Short mmCIF file of C-alpha atoms in Angstrom, two decimals:
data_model
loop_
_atom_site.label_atom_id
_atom_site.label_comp_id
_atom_site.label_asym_id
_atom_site.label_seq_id
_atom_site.Cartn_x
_atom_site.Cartn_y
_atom_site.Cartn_z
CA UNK A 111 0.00 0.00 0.00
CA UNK A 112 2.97 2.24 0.31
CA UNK A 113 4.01 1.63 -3.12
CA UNK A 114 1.18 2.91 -4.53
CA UNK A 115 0.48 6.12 -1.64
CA UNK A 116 4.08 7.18 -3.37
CA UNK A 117 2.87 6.15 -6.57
CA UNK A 118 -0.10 8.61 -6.11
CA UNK A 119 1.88 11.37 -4.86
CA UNK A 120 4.09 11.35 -7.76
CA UNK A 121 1.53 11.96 -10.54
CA UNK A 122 -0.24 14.12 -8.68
CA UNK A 123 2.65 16.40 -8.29
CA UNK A 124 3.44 16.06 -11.91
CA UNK A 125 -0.01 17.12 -12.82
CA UNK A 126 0.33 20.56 -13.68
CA UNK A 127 -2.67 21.69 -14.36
CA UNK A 128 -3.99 19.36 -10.99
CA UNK A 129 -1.73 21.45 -9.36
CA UNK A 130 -2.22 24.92 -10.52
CA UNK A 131 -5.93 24.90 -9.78
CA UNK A 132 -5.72 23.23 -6.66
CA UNK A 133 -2.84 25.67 -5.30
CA UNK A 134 -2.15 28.67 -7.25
CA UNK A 135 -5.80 29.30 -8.66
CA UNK A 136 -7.69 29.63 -4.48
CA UNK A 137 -4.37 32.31 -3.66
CA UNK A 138 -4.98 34.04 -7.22
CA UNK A 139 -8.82 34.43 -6.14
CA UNK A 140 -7.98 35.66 -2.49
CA UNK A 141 -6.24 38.33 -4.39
CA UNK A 142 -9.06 38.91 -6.94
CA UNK A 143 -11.44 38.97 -4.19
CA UNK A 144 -9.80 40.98 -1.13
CA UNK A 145 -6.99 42.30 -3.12
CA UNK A 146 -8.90 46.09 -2.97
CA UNK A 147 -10.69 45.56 0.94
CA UNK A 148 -9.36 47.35 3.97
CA UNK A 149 -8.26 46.02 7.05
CA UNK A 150 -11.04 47.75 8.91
CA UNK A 151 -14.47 47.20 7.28
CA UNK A 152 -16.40 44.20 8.55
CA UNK A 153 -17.99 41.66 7.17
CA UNK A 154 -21.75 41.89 8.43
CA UNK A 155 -22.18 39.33 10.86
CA UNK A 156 -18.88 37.86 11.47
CA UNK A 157 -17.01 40.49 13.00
CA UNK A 158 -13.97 39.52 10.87
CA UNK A 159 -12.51 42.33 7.89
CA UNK A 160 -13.08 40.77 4.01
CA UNK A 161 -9.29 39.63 3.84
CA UNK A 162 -9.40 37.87 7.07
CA UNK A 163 -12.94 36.11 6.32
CA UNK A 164 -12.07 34.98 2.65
CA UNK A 165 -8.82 33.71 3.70
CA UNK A 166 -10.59 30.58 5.16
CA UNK A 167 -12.81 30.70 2.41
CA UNK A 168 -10.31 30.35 0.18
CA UNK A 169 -7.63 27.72 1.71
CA UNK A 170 -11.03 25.78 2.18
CA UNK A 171 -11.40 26.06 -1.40
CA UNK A 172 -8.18 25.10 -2.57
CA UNK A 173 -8.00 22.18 0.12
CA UNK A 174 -11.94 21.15 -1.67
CA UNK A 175 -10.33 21.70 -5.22
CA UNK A 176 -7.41 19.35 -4.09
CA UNK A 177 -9.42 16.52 -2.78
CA UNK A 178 -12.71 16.60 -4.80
CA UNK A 179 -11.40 16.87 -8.16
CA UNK A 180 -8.43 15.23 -7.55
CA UNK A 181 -10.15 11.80 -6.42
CA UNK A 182 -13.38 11.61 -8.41
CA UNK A 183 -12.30 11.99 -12.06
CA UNK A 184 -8.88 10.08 -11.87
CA UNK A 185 -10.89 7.28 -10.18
CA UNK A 186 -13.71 7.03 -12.62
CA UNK A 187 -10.72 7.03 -15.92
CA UNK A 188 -8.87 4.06 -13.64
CA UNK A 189 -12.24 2.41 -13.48
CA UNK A 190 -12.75 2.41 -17.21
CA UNK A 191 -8.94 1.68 -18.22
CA UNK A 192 -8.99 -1.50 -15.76
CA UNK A 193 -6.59 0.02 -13.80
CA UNK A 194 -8.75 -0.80 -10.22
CA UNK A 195 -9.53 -4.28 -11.70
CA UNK A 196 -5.80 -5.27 -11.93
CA UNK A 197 -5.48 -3.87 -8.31
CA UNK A 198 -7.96 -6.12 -7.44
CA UNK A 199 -5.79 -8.93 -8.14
CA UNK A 200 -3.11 -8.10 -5.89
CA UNK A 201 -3.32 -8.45 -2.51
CA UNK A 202 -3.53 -4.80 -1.80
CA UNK A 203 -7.10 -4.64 -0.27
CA UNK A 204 -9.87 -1.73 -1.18
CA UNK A 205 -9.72 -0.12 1.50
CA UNK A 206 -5.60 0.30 0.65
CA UNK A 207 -7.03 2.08 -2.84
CA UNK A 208 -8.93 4.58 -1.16
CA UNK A 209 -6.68 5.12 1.43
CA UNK A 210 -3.82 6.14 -1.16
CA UNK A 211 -6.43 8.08 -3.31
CA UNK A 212 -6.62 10.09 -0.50
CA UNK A 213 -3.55 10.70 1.43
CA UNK A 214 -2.37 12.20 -2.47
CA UNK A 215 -4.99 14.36 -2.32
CA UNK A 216 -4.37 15.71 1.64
CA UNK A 217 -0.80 15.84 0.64
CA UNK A 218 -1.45 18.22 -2.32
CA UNK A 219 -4.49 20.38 -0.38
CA UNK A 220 -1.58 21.12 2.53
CA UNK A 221 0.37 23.66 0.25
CA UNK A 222 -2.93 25.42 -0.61
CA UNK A 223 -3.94 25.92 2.53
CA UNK A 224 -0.23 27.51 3.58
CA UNK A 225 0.04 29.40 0.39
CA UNK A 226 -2.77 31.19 0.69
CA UNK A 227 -1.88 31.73 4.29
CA UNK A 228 0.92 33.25 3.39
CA UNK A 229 -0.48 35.99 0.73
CA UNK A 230 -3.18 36.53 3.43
CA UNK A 231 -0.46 38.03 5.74
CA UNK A 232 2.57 39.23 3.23
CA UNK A 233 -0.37 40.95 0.66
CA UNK A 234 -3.16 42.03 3.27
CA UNK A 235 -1.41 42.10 6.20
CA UNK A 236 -3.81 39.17 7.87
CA UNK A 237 -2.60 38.71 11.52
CA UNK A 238 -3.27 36.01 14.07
CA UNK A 239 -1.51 34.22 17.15
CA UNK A 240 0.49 31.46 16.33
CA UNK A 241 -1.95 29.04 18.02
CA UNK A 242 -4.85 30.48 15.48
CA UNK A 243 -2.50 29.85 12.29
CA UNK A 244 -1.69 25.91 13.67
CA UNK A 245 -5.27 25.47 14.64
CA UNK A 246 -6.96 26.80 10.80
CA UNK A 247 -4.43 24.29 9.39
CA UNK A 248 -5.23 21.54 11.07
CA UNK A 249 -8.62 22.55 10.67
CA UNK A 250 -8.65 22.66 7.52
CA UNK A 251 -6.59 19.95 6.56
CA UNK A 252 -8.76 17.60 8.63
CA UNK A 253 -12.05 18.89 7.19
CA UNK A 254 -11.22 17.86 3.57
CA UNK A 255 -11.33 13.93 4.57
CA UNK A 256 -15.09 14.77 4.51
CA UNK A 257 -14.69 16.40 0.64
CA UNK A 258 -12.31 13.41 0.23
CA UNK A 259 -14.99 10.53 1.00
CA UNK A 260 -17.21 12.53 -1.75
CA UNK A 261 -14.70 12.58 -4.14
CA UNK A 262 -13.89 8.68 -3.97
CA UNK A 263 -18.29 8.35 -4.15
CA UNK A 264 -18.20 10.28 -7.31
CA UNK A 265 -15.41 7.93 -8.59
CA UNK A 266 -17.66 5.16 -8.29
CA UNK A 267 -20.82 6.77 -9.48
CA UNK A 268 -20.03 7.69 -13.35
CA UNK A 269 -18.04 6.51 -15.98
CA UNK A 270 -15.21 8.99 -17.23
CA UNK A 271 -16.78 11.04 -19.71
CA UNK A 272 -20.10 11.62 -17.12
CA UNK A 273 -18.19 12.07 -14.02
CA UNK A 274 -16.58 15.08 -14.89
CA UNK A 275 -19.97 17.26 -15.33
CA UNK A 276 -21.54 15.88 -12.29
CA UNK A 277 -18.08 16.50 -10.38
CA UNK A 278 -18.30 20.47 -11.44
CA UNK A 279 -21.58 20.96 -11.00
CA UNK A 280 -21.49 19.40 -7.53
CA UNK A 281 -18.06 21.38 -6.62
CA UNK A 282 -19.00 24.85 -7.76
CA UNK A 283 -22.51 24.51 -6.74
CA UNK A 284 -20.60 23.88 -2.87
CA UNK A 285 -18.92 26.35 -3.18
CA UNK A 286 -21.00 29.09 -4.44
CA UNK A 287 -23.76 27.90 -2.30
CA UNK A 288 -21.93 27.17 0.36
CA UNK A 289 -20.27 30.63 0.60
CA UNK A 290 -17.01 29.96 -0.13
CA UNK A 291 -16.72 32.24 -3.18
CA UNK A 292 -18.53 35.13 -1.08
CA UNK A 293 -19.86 35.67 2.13
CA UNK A 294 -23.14 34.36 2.67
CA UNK A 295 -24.29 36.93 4.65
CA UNK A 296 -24.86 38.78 1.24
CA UNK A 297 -27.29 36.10 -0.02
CA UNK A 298 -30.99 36.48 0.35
CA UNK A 299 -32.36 35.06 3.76
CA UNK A 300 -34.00 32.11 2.17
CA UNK A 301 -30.73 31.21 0.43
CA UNK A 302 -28.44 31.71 3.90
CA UNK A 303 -31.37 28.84 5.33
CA UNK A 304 -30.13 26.51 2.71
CA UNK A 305 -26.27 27.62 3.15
CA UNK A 306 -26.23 26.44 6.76
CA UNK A 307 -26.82 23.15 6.15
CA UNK A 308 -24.19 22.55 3.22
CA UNK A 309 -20.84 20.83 4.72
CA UNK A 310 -18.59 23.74 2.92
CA UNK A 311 -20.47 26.03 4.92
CA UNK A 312 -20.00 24.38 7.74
CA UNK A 313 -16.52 23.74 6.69
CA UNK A 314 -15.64 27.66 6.61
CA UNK A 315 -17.47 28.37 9.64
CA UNK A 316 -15.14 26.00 11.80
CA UNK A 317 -11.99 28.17 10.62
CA UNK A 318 -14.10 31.36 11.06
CA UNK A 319 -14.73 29.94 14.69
CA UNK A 320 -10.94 29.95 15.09
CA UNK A 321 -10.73 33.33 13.66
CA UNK A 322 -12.84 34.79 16.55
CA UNK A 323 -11.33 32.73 19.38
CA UNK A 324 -14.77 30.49 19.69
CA UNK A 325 -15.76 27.31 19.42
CA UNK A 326 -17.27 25.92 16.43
CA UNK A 327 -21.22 25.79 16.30
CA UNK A 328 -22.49 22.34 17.58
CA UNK A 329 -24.44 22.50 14.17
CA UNK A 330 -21.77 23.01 11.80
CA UNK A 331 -20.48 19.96 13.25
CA UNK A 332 -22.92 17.66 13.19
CA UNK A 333 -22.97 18.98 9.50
CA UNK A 334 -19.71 17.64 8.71
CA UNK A 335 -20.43 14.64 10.53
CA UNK A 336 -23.34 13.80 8.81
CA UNK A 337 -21.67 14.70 5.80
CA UNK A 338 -18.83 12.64 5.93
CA UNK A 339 -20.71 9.59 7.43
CA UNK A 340 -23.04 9.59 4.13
CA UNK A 341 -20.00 10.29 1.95
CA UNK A 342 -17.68 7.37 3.42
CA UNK A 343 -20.66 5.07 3.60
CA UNK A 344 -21.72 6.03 -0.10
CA UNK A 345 -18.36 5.85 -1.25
CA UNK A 346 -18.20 2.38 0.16
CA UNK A 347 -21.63 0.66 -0.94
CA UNK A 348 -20.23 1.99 -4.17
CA UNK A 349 -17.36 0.33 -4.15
CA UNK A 350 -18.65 -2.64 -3.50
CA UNK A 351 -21.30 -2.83 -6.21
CA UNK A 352 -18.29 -2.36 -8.45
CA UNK A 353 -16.77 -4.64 -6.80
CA UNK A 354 -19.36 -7.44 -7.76
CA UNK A 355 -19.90 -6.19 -11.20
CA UNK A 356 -16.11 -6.82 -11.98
#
């Protein structure tokens, strides 16, 4: 299993375009986005200046870019090349093939969390205590197992040429909806009711929470809870009806 976790890593690094749009495209955005805002005007609601808020949007989105579109159409083109059936053969066991699927992807969402950490404070002057910066990492990094699970789902659910519509629909949808793009507290109130229930709301909110020296909302957990739980156990039935059609 190993073999193939370094196996992973390597093309995924090699993958340029993998890798511009899952760590240079979320820090280019932050810039687009906050590259103009103060450091004193407030985001309604949060307490937290535009620069400061959409730099856990954004290493949220990058780490979601990383693990979501990094996992679901690779699998579904491995799937359909016979790739996963000659795994099957070995002795590595499924759970081994998911398991490397996504440490490559959590290895490659790391840098675009940091990086855009790092504009956040060089470009707009974003400053926290060092426990904040350690905790939004972590944070973050931990959170994308639940994008992770729904990437390796989507794998499983379409072929190659099908997965890759249903995979952007599903990612920008997140993260428009989901107020990753922009703060949700600009949406219409019956659109905010929908945004608190989506996990990358959720998922923002718990680095937001960090942000302003709180804990996390006991629903945006149970969000990504939920979330994950119906992911990983989707992404496993799924697997196994594959399983028995091979």
């Amino acid at each position: 299993m190993n073999s193939l976790i370094r196996l992973e890593l390597t093309r995924a690094l090699r993958n340029r375009k993998f890798l511009f749009f899952s760590v240079i495209y979320p820090s280019v955005l932050f810039l687009i986005i906050a590259g103009n805002a103060d450091s004193t005007t407030k985001v309604p609601g949060t307490g937290l200046t535009l620069p400061t808020y959409m730099m856990v949007s954004m290493a949220s989105f990058g780490a979601l870019t990383a693990v979501l579109m990094g996992n679901s159409e690779r699998i579904a083109k491995e799937r359909e090349g016979g790739w996963v059936r000659q795994l099957r053969l070995t002795t590595l066991p499924g759970r081994g093939y998911v398991l490397a699927k996504t440490a490559s992807a959590a290895v490659v969402s790391l840098p675009s969390i940091v990086i855009v950490f790092v504009i956040a404070a060089a470009v707009k002057d974003v400053r926290l205590d060092a426990w904040q910066w350690l905790a939004l990492t972590g944070a973050i990094w931990a959170g994308s197992l639940v994008f992770a699970a729904l990437g390796v789902a989507l794998g499983y659910l379409a072929s190659g040429d099908a997965v890759r519509p249903i995979t952007m629909i599903t990612y920008f949808g997140l993260s428009m909806l989901g107020g990753l793009w922009m703060p949700t507290t600009t949406f219409p109130d019956w659109l905010q009711d929908i945004a608190k229930w989506l996990p990358t709301h959720a998922y923002a909110a718990l680095g937001q929470a960090i942000e302003q020296s709180r804990a996390p909302h006991v629903q945006d957990l149970v969000v990504l809870v939920v979330s994950f739980a119906l992911f990983a156990g989707g992404a496993a039935w799924l697997y196994r009806k594959d399983t028995l059609k091979a």
